[in-house]
Structures are given as C-alpha cells and as structure tokens.
Short mmCIF file of the N, C-alpha and C atoms (twelve columns), coordinates in Angstrom:
data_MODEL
# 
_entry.id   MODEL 
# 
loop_
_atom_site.group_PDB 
_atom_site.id 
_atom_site.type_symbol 
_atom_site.label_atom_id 
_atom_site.label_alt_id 
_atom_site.label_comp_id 
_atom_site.label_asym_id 
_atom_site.label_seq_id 
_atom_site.Cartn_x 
_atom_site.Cartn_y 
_atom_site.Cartn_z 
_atom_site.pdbx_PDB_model_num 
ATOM 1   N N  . UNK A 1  -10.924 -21.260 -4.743  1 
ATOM 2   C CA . UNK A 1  -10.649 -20.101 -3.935  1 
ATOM 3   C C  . UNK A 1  -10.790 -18.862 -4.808  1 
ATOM 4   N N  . UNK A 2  -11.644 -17.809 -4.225  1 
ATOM 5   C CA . UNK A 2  -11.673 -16.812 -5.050  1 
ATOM 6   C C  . UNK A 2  -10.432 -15.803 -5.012  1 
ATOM 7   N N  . UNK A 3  -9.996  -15.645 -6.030  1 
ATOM 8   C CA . UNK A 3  -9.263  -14.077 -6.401  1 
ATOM 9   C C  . UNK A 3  -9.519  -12.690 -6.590  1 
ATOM 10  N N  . UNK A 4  -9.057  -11.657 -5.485  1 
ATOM 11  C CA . UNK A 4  -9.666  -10.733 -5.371  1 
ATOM 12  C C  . UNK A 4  -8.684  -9.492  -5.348  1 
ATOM 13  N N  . UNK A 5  -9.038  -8.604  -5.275  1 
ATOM 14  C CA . UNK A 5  -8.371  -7.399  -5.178  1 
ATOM 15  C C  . UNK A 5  -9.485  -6.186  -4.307  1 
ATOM 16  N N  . UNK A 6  -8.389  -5.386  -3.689  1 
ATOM 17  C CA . UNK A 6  -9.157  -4.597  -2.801  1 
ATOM 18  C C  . UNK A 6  -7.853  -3.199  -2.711  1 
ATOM 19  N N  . UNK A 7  -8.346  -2.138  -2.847  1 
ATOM 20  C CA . UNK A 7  -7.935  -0.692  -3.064  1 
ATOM 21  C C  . UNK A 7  -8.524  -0.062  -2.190  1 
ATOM 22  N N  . UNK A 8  -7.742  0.548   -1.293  1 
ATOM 23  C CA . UNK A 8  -8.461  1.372   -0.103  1 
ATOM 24  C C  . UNK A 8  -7.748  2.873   -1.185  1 
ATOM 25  N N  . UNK A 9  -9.000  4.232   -0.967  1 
ATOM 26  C CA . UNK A 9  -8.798  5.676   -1.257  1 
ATOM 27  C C  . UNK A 9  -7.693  6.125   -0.818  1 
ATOM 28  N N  . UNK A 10 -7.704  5.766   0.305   1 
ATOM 29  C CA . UNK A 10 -6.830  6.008   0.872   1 
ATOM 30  C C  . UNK A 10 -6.067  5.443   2.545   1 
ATOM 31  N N  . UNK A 11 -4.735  5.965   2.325   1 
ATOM 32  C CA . UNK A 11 -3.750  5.079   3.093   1 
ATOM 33  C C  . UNK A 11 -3.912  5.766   4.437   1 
ATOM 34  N N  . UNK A 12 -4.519  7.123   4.589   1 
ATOM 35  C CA . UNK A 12 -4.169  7.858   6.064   1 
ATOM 36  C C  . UNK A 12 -5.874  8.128   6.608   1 
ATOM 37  N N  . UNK A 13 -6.503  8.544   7.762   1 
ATOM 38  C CA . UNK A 13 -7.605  9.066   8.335   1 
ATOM 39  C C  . UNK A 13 -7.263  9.480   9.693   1 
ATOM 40  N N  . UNK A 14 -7.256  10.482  9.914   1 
ATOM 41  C CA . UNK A 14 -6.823  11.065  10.580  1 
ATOM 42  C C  . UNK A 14 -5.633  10.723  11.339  1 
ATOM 43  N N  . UNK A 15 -5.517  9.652   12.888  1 
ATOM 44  C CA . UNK A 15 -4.281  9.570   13.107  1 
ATOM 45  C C  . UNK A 15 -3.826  8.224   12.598  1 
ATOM 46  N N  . UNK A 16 -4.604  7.436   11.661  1 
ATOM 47  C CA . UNK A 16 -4.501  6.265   11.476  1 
ATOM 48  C C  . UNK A 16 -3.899  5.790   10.053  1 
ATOM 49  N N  . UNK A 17 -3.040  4.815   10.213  1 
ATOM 50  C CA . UNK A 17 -2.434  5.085   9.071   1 
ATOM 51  C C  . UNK A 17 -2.501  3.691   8.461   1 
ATOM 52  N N  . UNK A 18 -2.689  3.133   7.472   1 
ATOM 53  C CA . UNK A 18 -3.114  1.351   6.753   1 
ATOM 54  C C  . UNK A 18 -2.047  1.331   5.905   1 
ATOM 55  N N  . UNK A 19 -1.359  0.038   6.610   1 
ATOM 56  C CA . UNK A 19 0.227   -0.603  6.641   1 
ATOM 57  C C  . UNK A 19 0.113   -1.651  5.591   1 
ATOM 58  N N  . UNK A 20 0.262   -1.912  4.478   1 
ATOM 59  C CA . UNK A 20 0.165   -3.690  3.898   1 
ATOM 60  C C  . UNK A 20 -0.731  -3.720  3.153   1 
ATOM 61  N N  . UNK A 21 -2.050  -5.084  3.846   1 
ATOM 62  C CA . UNK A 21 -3.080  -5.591  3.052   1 
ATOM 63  C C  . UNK A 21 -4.204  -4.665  3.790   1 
ATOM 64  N N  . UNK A 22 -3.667  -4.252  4.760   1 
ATOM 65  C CA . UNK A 22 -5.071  -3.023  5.419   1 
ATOM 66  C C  . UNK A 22 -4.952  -1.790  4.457   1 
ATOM 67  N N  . UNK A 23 -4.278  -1.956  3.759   1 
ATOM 68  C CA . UNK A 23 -4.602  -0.851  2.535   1 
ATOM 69  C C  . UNK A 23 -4.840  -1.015  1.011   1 
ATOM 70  N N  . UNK A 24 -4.107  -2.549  0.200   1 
ATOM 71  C CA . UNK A 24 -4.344  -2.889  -0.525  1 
ATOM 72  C C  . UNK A 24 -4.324  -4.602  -0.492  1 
ATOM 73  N N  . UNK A 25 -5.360  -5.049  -0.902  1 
ATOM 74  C CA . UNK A 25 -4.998  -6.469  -1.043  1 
ATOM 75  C C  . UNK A 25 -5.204  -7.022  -2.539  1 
ATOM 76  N N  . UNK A 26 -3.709  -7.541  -2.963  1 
ATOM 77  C CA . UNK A 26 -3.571  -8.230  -4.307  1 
ATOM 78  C C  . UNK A 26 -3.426  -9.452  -4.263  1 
ATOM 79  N N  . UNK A 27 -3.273  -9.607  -5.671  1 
ATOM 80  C CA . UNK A 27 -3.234  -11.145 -6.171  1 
ATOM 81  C C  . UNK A 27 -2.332  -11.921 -5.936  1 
ATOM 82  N N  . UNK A 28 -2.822  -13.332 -5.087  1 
ATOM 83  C CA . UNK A 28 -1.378  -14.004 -4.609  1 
ATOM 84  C C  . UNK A 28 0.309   -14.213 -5.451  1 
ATOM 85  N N  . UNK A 29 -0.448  -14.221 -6.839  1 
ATOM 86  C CA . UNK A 29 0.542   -14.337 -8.146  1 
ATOM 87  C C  . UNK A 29 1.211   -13.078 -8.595  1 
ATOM 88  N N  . UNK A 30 0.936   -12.222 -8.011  1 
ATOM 89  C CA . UNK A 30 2.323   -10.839 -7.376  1 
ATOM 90  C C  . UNK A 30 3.026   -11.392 -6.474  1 
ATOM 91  N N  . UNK A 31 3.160   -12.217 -5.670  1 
ATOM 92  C CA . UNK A 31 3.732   -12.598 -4.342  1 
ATOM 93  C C  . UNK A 31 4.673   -11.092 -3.891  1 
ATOM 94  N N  . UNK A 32 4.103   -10.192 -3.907  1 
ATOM 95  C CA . UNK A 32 4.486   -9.122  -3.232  1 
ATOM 96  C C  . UNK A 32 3.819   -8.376  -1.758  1 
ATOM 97  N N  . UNK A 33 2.755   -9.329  -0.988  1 
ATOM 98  C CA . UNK A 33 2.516   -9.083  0.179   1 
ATOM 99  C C  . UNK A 33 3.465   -8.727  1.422   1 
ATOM 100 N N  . UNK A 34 4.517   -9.195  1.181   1 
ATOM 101 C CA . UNK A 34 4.875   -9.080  2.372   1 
ATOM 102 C C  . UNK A 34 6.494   -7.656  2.122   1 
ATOM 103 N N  . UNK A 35 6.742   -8.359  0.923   1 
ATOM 104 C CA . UNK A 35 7.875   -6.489  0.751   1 
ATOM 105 C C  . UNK A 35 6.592   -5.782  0.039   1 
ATOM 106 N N  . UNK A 36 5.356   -5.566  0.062   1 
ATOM 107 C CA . UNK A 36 4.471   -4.537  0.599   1 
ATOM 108 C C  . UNK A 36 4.152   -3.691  1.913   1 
ATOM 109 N N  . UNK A 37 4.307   -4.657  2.316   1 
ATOM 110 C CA . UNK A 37 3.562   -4.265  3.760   1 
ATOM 111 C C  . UNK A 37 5.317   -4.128  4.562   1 
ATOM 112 N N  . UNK A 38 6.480   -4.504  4.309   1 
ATOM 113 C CA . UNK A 38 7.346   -4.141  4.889   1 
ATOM 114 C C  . UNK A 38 7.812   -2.501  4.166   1 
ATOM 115 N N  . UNK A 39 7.868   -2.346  2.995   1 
ATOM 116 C CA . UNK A 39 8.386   -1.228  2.154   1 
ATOM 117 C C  . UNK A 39 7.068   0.119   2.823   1 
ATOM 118 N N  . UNK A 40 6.003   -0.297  2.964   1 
ATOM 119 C CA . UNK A 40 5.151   0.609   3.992   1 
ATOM 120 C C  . UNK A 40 5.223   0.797   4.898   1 
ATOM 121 N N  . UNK A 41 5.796   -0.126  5.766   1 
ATOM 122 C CA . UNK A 41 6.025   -0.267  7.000   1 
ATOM 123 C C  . UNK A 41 7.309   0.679   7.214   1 
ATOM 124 N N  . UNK A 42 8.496   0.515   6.098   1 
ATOM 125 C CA . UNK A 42 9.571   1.563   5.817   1 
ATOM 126 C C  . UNK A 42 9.227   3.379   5.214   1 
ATOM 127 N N  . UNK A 43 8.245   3.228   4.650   1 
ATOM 128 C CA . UNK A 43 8.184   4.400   4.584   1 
ATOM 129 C C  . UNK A 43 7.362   5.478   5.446   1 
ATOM 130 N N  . UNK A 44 6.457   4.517   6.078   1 
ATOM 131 C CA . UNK A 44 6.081   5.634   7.561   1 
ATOM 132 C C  . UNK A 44 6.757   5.812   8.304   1 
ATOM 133 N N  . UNK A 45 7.721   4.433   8.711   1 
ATOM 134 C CA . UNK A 45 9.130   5.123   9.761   1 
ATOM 135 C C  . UNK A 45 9.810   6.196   9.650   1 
ATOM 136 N N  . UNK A 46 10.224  6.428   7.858   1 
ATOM 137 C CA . UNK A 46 10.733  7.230   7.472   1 
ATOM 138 C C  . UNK A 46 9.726   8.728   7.687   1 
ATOM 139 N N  . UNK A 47 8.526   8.818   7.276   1 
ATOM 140 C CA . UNK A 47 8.163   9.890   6.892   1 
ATOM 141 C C  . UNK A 47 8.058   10.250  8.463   1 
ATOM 142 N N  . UNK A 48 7.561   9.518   9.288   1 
ATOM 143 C CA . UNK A 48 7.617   9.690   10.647  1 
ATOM 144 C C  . UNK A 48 8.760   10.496  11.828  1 
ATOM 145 N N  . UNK A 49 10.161  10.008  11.456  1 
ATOM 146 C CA . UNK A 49 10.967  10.559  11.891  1 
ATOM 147 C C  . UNK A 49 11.509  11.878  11.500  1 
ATOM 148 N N  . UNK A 50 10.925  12.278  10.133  1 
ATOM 149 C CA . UNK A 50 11.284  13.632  9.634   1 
ATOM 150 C C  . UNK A 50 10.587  14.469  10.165  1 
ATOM 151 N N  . UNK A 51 9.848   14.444  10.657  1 
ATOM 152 C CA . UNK A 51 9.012   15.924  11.523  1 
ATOM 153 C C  . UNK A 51 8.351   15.330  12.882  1 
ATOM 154 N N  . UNK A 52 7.940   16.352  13.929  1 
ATOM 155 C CA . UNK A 52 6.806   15.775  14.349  1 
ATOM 156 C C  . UNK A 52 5.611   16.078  14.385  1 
ATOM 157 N N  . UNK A 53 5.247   17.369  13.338  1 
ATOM 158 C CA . UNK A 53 3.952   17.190  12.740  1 
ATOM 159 C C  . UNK A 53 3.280   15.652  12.403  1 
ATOM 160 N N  . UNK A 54 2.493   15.249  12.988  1 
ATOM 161 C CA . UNK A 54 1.953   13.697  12.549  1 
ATOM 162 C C  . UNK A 54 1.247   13.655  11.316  1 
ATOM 163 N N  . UNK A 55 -0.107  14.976  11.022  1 
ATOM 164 C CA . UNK A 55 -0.467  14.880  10.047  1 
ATOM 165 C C  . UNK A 55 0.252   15.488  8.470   1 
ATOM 166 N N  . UNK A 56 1.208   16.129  8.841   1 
ATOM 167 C CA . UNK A 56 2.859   16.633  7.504   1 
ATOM 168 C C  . UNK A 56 3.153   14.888  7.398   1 
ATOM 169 N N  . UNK A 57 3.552   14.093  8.659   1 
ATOM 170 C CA . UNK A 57 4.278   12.754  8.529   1 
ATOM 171 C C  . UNK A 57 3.296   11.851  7.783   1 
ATOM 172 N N  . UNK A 58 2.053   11.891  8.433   1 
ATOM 173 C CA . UNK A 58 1.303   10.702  7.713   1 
ATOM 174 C C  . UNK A 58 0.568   11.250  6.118   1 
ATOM 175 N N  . UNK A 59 0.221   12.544  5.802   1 
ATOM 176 C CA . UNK A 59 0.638   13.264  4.395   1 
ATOM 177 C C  . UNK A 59 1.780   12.068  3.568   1 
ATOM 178 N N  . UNK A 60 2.732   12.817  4.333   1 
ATOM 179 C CA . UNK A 60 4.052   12.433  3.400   1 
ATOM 180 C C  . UNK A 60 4.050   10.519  3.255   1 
ATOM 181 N N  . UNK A 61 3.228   10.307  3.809   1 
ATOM 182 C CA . UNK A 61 3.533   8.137   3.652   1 
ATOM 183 C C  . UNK A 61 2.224   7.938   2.425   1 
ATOM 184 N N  . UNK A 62 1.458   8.733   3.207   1 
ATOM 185 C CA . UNK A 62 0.080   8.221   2.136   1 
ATOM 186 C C  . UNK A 62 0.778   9.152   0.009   1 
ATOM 187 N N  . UNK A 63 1.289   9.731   0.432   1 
ATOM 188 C CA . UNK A 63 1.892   10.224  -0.936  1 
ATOM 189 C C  . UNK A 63 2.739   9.674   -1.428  1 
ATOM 190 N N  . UNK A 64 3.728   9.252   -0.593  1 
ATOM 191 C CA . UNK A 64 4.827   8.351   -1.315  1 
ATOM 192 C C  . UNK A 64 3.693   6.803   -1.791  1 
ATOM 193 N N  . UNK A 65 2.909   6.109   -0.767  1 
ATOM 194 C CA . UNK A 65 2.702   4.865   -0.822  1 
ATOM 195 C C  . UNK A 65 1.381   4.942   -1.717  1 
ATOM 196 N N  . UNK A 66 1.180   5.394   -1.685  1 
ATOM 197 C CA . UNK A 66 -0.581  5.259   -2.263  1 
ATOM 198 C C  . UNK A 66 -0.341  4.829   -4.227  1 
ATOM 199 N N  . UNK A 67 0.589   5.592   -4.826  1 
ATOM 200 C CA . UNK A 67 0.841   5.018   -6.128  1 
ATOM 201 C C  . UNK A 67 1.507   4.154   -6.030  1 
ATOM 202 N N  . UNK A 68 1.985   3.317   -5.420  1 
ATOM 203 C CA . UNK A 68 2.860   2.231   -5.388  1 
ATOM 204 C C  . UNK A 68 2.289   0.816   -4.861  1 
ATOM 205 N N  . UNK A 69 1.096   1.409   -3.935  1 
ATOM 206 C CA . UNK A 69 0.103   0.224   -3.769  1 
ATOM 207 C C  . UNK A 69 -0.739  0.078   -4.900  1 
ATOM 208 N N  . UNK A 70 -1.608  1.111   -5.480  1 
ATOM 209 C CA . UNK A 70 -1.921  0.845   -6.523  1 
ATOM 210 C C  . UNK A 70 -1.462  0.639   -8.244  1 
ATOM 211 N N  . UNK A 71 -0.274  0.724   -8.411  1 
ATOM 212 C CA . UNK A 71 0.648   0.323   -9.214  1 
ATOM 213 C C  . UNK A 71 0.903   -1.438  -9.069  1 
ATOM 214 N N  . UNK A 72 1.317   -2.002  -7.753  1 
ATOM 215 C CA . UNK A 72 0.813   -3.190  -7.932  1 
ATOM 216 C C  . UNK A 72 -0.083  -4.062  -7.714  1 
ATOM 217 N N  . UNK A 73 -1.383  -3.269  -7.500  1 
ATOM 218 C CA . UNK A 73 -2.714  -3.953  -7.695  1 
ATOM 219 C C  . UNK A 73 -2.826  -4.175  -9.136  1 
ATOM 220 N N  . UNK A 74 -2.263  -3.050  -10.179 1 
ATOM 221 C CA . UNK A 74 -2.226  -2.989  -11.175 1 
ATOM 222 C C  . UNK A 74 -1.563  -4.272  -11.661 1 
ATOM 223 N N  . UNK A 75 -0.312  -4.331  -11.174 1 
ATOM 224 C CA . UNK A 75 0.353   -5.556  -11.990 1 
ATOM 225 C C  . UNK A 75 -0.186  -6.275  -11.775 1 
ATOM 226 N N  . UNK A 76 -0.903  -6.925  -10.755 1 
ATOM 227 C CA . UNK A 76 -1.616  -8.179  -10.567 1 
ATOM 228 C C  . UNK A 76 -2.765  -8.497  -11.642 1 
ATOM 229 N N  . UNK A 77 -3.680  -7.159  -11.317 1 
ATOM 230 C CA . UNK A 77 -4.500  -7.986  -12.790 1 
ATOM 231 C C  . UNK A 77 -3.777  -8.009  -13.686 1 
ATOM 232 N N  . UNK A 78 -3.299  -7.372  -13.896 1 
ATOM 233 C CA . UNK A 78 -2.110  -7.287  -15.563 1 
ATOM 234 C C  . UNK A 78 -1.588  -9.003  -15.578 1 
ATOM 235 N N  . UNK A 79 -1.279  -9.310  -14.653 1 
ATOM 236 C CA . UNK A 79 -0.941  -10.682 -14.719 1 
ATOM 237 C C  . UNK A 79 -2.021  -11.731 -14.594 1 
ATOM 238 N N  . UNK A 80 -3.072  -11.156 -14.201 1 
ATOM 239 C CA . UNK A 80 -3.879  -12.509 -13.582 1 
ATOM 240 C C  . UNK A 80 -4.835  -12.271 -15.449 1 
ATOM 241 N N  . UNK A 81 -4.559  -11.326 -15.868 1 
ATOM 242 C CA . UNK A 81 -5.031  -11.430 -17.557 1 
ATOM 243 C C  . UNK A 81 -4.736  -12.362 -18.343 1 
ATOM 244 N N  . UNK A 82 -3.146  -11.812 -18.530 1 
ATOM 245 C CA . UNK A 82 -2.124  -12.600 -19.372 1 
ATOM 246 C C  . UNK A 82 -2.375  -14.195 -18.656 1 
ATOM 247 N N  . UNK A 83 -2.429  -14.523 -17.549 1 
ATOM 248 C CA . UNK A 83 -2.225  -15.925 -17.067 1 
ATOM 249 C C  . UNK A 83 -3.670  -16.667 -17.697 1 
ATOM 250 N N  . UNK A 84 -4.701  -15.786 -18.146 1 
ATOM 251 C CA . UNK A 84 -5.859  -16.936 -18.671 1 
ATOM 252 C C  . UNK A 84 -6.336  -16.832 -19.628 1 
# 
C-alpha cells in the first residue's frame, strides 16, 4: 500500500471551506485523522459563530487551521523518516 501525503494551499475558496482529509491527507502512523478533521470541524464552528461575515469567518478557520494541518503533515514525514 502506498504512503502518501497531500497539502491543499489552501483550506477556504470562496464559500467553501475543506474540513479533515479534504484539506490535508497524512500518514496513517500520525493516527491523527480523525482529531484532525474533528479539531477543524471545531474551529469553523467556532470561527463561524463569531460574526456573520462568512468570508471574516472562513478567513479566520483557514488562519487558525492551515499551520496546524501542515505542521502535522510535517510530523508524519518526520516520522515516516525516523521509522526507516
């Protein structure tokens, strides 16, 4: 089975916003898929309910989330290194 990684630019386009693995997909050996995609799933609620500007709300998710998805894409290779 191949091992892959995938980094989307970005988390927002216009009203659309990429929740989880529709925005980053890492290495199973993070086993962090799913408090990914829930901790995203938490922070658009959040950024969501603070205004109802949509594009201020979806701004504010793709800023909080976007280093934090790619922070652990990061750990993954970092690990899938060390592991061979």
């Amino acid at each position: 089975q191949g091992i892959f990684d995938y980094e989307a630019e970005h988390m927002v386009s216009q009203r659309i916003a990429l929740v989880g693995d529709a925005a980053f997909v890492v290495r199973p050996h993070t086993a962090m898929g799913v408090s990914k995609a829930a901790g995203d799933a938490m922070a658009l609620r959040d950024a969501l309910r603070q205004t109802d500007d949509l594009p201020a709300a979806l701004a504010r998710y793709q800023n909080i989330r976007l280093p934090v998805g790619k922070a652990i894409a990061a750990y993954g290779r970092r690990l899938g290194e060390t592991a061979m």
